Short mmCIF file of C-alpha atoms in Angstrom, two decimals:
data_model
loop_
_atom_site.label_atom_id
_atom_site.label_comp_id
_atom_site.label_asym_id
_atom_site.label_seq_id
_atom_site.Cartn_x
_atom_site.Cartn_y
_atom_site.Cartn_z
CA GLY K 7 25.94 279.37 212.67
CA GLU K 8 24.76 278.48 216.11
CA ASP K 9 26.28 280.35 219.03
CA VAL K 10 25.81 280.01 222.78
CA GLU K 11 27.15 282.66 225.14
CA GLN K 12 27.55 282.65 228.89
CA SER K 13 29.69 284.44 231.42
CA LEU K 14 32.90 282.80 232.61
CA PHE K 15 32.62 283.05 236.36
CA LEU K 16 30.12 283.41 239.22
CA SER K 17 30.81 283.51 242.94
CA VAL K 18 28.10 283.10 245.58
CA ARG K 19 27.92 282.44 249.32
CA GLU K 20 26.72 279.11 250.61
CA GLY K 21 22.98 279.19 251.20
CA ASP K 22 22.33 281.97 248.68
CA SER K 23 20.72 281.44 245.27
CA SER K 24 22.87 281.22 242.15
CA VAL K 25 21.65 282.37 238.75
CA ILE K 26 23.63 281.39 235.68
CA ASN K 27 22.59 283.05 232.42
CA CYS K 28 22.97 282.03 228.79
CA THR K 29 21.99 283.47 225.42
CA TYR K 30 21.70 281.47 222.22
CA THR K 31 21.10 282.21 218.57
CA ASP K 32 19.38 279.18 217.00
CA SER K 33 15.64 279.66 217.44
CA SER K 34 14.98 276.24 215.86
CA SER K 35 16.54 274.34 218.78
CA THR K 36 14.17 271.76 220.19
CA TYR K 37 15.87 271.45 223.56
CA LEU K 38 18.03 273.62 225.75
CA TYR K 39 20.27 271.96 228.29
CA TRP K 40 22.33 272.59 231.35
CA TYR K 41 25.33 270.31 231.92
CA LYS K 42 27.51 270.22 235.01
CA GLN K 43 31.23 269.41 235.02
CA GLU K 44 32.82 268.63 238.35
CA PRO K 45 36.63 268.83 238.70
CA GLY K 46 38.42 266.04 236.87
CA ALA K 47 35.28 264.64 235.28
CA GLY K 48 33.31 264.75 232.08
CA LEU K 49 30.08 266.70 231.63
CA GLN K 50 26.83 265.29 232.98
CA LEU K 51 23.33 266.42 232.08
CA LEU K 52 21.84 268.43 234.93
CA THR K 53 18.51 269.34 233.41
CA TYR K 54 16.90 270.31 230.12
CA ILE K 55 13.88 272.23 228.92
CA PHE K 56 11.77 271.66 225.84
CA SER K 57 11.64 274.74 223.64
CA ASN K 58 7.88 275.19 223.98
CA MET K 59 8.14 275.55 227.78
CA ASP K 60 8.81 278.71 229.79
CA MET K 61 9.89 277.16 233.04
CA LYS K 62 10.96 273.86 234.51
CA GLN K 63 11.52 273.14 238.18
CA ASP K 64 13.40 270.19 239.57
CA GLN K 65 14.05 270.27 243.33
CA ARG K 66 16.58 273.11 243.89
CA LEU K 67 16.90 273.83 240.17
CA THR K 68 14.71 276.22 238.19
CA VAL K 69 15.20 276.74 234.47
CA LEU K 70 13.65 279.77 232.81
CA LEU K 71 13.41 280.14 229.05
CA ASN K 72 12.62 283.39 227.26
CA LYS K 73 12.29 282.39 223.61
CA LYS K 74 11.69 285.95 222.42
CA ASP K 75 15.03 287.11 223.81
CA LYS K 76 16.74 283.70 223.30
CA HIS K 77 17.72 283.73 226.96
CA LEU K 78 18.06 280.75 229.25
CA SER K 79 18.82 280.80 232.95
CA LEU K 80 19.55 278.26 235.65
CA ARG K 81 18.72 279.11 239.24
CA ILE K 82 20.14 276.97 242.03
CA ALA K 83 18.39 277.57 245.35
CA ASP K 84 20.23 277.19 248.65
CA THR K 85 23.58 276.78 246.90
CA GLN K 86 25.91 274.28 248.55
CA THR K 87 29.68 273.83 248.31
CA GLY K 88 29.02 270.64 246.32
CA ASP K 89 27.47 272.80 243.62
CA SER K 90 30.90 274.25 242.82
CA ALA K 91 31.52 273.20 239.23
CA ILE K 92 31.48 274.47 235.66
CA TYR K 93 27.99 274.77 234.17
CA PHE K 94 27.52 274.53 230.43
CA CYS K 95 24.50 275.82 228.56
CA ALA K 96 23.73 273.95 225.31
CA GLU K 97 21.17 274.10 222.54
CA GLY K 98 20.02 271.59 219.90
CA GLY K 99 18.57 268.13 219.96
CA GLY K 100 15.31 266.93 218.53
CA GLY K 101 16.60 264.26 216.19
CA GLY K 102 17.45 264.66 212.54
CA TYR K 103 20.92 265.95 211.83
CA GLN K 104 20.92 268.82 214.28
CA LYS K 105 23.98 268.92 216.49
CA VAL K 106 24.14 270.19 220.04
CA THR K 107 26.16 273.40 220.53
CA PHE K 108 27.76 274.12 223.90
CA GLY K 109 28.61 277.44 225.54
CA ILE K 110 32.04 278.04 227.05
CA GLY K 111 30.91 277.20 230.56
CA THR K 112 30.39 279.27 233.73
CA LYS K 113 32.55 278.39 236.69
CA LEU K 114 30.49 278.59 239.87
CA GLN K 115 32.46 279.14 243.06
CA VAL K 116 30.56 278.64 246.31
CA ILE K 117 32.10 280.41 249.30
CA PRO K 118 31.45 278.70 252.67
CA ASP B 22 31.08 249.89 234.85
CA ALA B 23 31.22 253.23 232.99
CA ASP B 24 29.05 253.47 229.89
CA VAL B 25 31.58 255.60 227.97
CA THR B 26 35.25 254.84 228.44
CA GLN B 27 38.32 256.57 227.07
CA THR B 28 41.89 255.36 226.81
CA PRO B 29 44.40 256.54 227.73
CA ARG B 30 43.33 258.87 230.53
CA ASN B 31 46.58 260.79 230.42
CA ARG B 32 49.24 261.02 227.71
CA ILE B 33 52.39 263.05 227.31
CA THR B 34 53.97 263.01 223.89
CA LYS B 35 56.42 264.95 221.74
CA THR B 36 55.85 267.19 218.75
CA GLY B 37 55.54 265.21 215.53
CA LYS B 38 54.39 261.95 217.10
CA ARG B 39 51.26 260.14 215.98
CA ILE B 40 48.71 259.68 218.75
CA MET B 41 45.46 257.75 218.88
CA LEU B 42 42.80 258.30 221.52
CA GLU B 43 40.17 255.60 221.83
CA CYS B 44 36.57 255.68 222.94
CA SER B 45 34.22 252.79 223.63
CA GLN B 46 30.58 252.82 224.69
CA THR B 47 28.12 250.25 225.95
CA LYS B 48 25.03 252.45 225.66
CA GLY B 49 24.11 251.21 222.18
CA HIS B 50 23.96 254.76 220.83
CA ASP B 51 24.48 255.47 217.15
CA ARG B 52 25.87 258.98 217.62
CA MET B 53 29.38 259.60 218.85
CA TYR B 54 31.42 262.80 219.20
CA TRP B 55 34.92 264.04 219.92
CA TYR B 56 35.40 267.38 221.71
CA ARG B 57 38.36 269.26 223.11
CA GLN B 58 38.18 271.49 226.13
CA ASP B 59 40.52 274.44 226.65
CA PRO B 60 40.38 277.01 229.45
CA GLY B 61 38.34 280.02 228.40
CA LEU B 62 37.29 278.37 225.14
CA GLY B 63 34.89 275.83 226.52
CA LEU B 64 33.99 272.71 224.59
CA ARG B 65 34.66 272.60 220.84
CA LEU B 66 33.52 269.87 218.48
CA ILE B 67 36.26 268.13 216.49
CA TYR B 68 34.40 265.33 214.66
CA TYR B 69 31.07 263.58 214.98
CA SER B 70 29.52 260.43 213.61
CA PHE B 71 25.76 259.78 213.43
CA ASP B 72 26.19 256.12 212.54
CA VAL B 73 28.92 253.69 211.56
CA LYS B 74 29.06 254.88 207.94
CA ASP B 75 28.81 258.59 208.73
CA ILE B 76 31.73 260.90 209.62
CA ASN B 77 31.44 264.68 209.80
CA LYS B 78 33.89 267.47 210.55
CA GLY B 79 33.21 269.72 213.48
CA GLU B 80 34.40 273.25 214.00
CA ILE B 81 38.09 272.43 214.60
CA SER B 82 38.90 269.28 212.60
CA ASP B 83 42.24 270.43 211.10
CA GLY B 84 45.10 268.27 212.36
CA TYR B 85 42.78 265.47 213.47
CA SER B 86 41.22 262.39 211.88
CA VAL B 87 38.74 259.82 213.16
CA SER B 88 37.72 256.24 212.56
CA ARG B 89 34.37 254.67 213.46
CA GLN B 90 35.33 251.01 213.68
CA ALA B 91 31.95 249.83 215.00
CA GLN B 92 28.87 251.26 216.62
CA ALA B 93 30.63 251.05 219.96
CA LYS B 94 34.03 252.44 218.99
CA PHE B 95 35.17 255.84 217.79
CA SER B 96 38.87 256.76 217.76
CA LEU B 97 40.57 260.12 217.31
CA SER B 98 44.02 260.42 215.76
CA LEU B 99 46.56 263.20 215.73
CA GLU B 100 48.79 262.33 212.76
CA SER B 101 51.58 264.71 213.81
CA ALA B 102 50.96 266.20 217.21
CA ILE B 103 51.79 269.86 217.88
CA PRO B 104 51.90 271.75 221.22
CA ASN B 105 48.66 273.69 220.62
CA GLN B 106 46.85 270.35 220.60
CA THR B 107 47.54 270.13 224.32
CA ALA B 108 44.04 269.94 225.83
CA LEU B 109 41.46 267.79 227.56
CA TYR B 110 39.68 265.55 225.05
CA PHE B 111 36.19 264.17 225.60
CA CYS B 112 34.26 261.50 223.77
CA ALA B 113 30.46 261.56 223.99
CA THR B 114 27.49 259.58 222.73
CA SER B 115 23.82 260.41 222.21
CA ASP B 116 20.60 258.83 221.05
CA PRO B 117 18.12 261.21 219.41
CA SER B 118 15.64 258.52 218.35
CA GLY B 119 12.02 258.50 219.37
CA ARG B 120 11.26 260.79 222.28
CA ALA B 121 14.87 260.88 223.48
CA THR B 122 16.21 264.34 224.13
CA ASP B 123 19.59 263.77 222.43
CA THR B 124 21.25 264.01 225.81
CA GLN B 125 24.99 263.61 225.47
CA TYR B 126 26.83 261.13 227.67
CA PHE B 127 30.47 261.98 228.21
CA GLY B 128 33.49 259.87 228.91
CA PRO B 129 35.90 260.80 231.70
CA GLY B 130 38.29 262.63 229.37
CA THR B 131 41.88 262.19 228.14
CA ARG B 132 44.41 264.78 229.19
CA LEU B 133 46.91 265.14 226.32
CA THR B 134 50.14 267.12 226.65
CA VAL B 135 52.30 267.72 223.57
CA LEU B 136 55.81 268.90 224.38
#
């Protein structure tokens, strides 16, 4: 079945760049997503990338997709304390009866 | 007002009790989901429904049941709660139609403690 793997924890200093990595198994996924969960809240979509793209940039966020290696990364430039949260990688989408599968989440700690 | 609401937000109950968690949405989405979140295990799918007449088991459905009363309502029941069902429960909706990306919209969560 589908599987999404990511590391549990990342610590960075304020102002540095953060890179959160993810690997997935389902090569038929139409979309790959990054969700953010702030303390005490539900998940919210941060960004997504269509599977035929290699890169997507949105302000401080850069998503890189390597389809050959089934590797997805999220880079946050100039990381701020407000970026401290759990970041979930997910694959799926595209309609039909395909579900979205989430990774276990990477907790990002930003040190002032 | 929130698009996806969950009630209750917090619940403490005892082993063996029947518990119902409710979810309502105003987004008009056909698809609804129930997940549980546990530390170190991430988000796991319990049940999902792609429309009012469709109910599907997720990866951890044992001990749970669901009811899709209407497009806007999807409830999760624990018939006889046990302590390892202590977790944070999330409801979510999505709309994969047309050019939509099947983005999931989450409720605020229900923290359930089973003693």
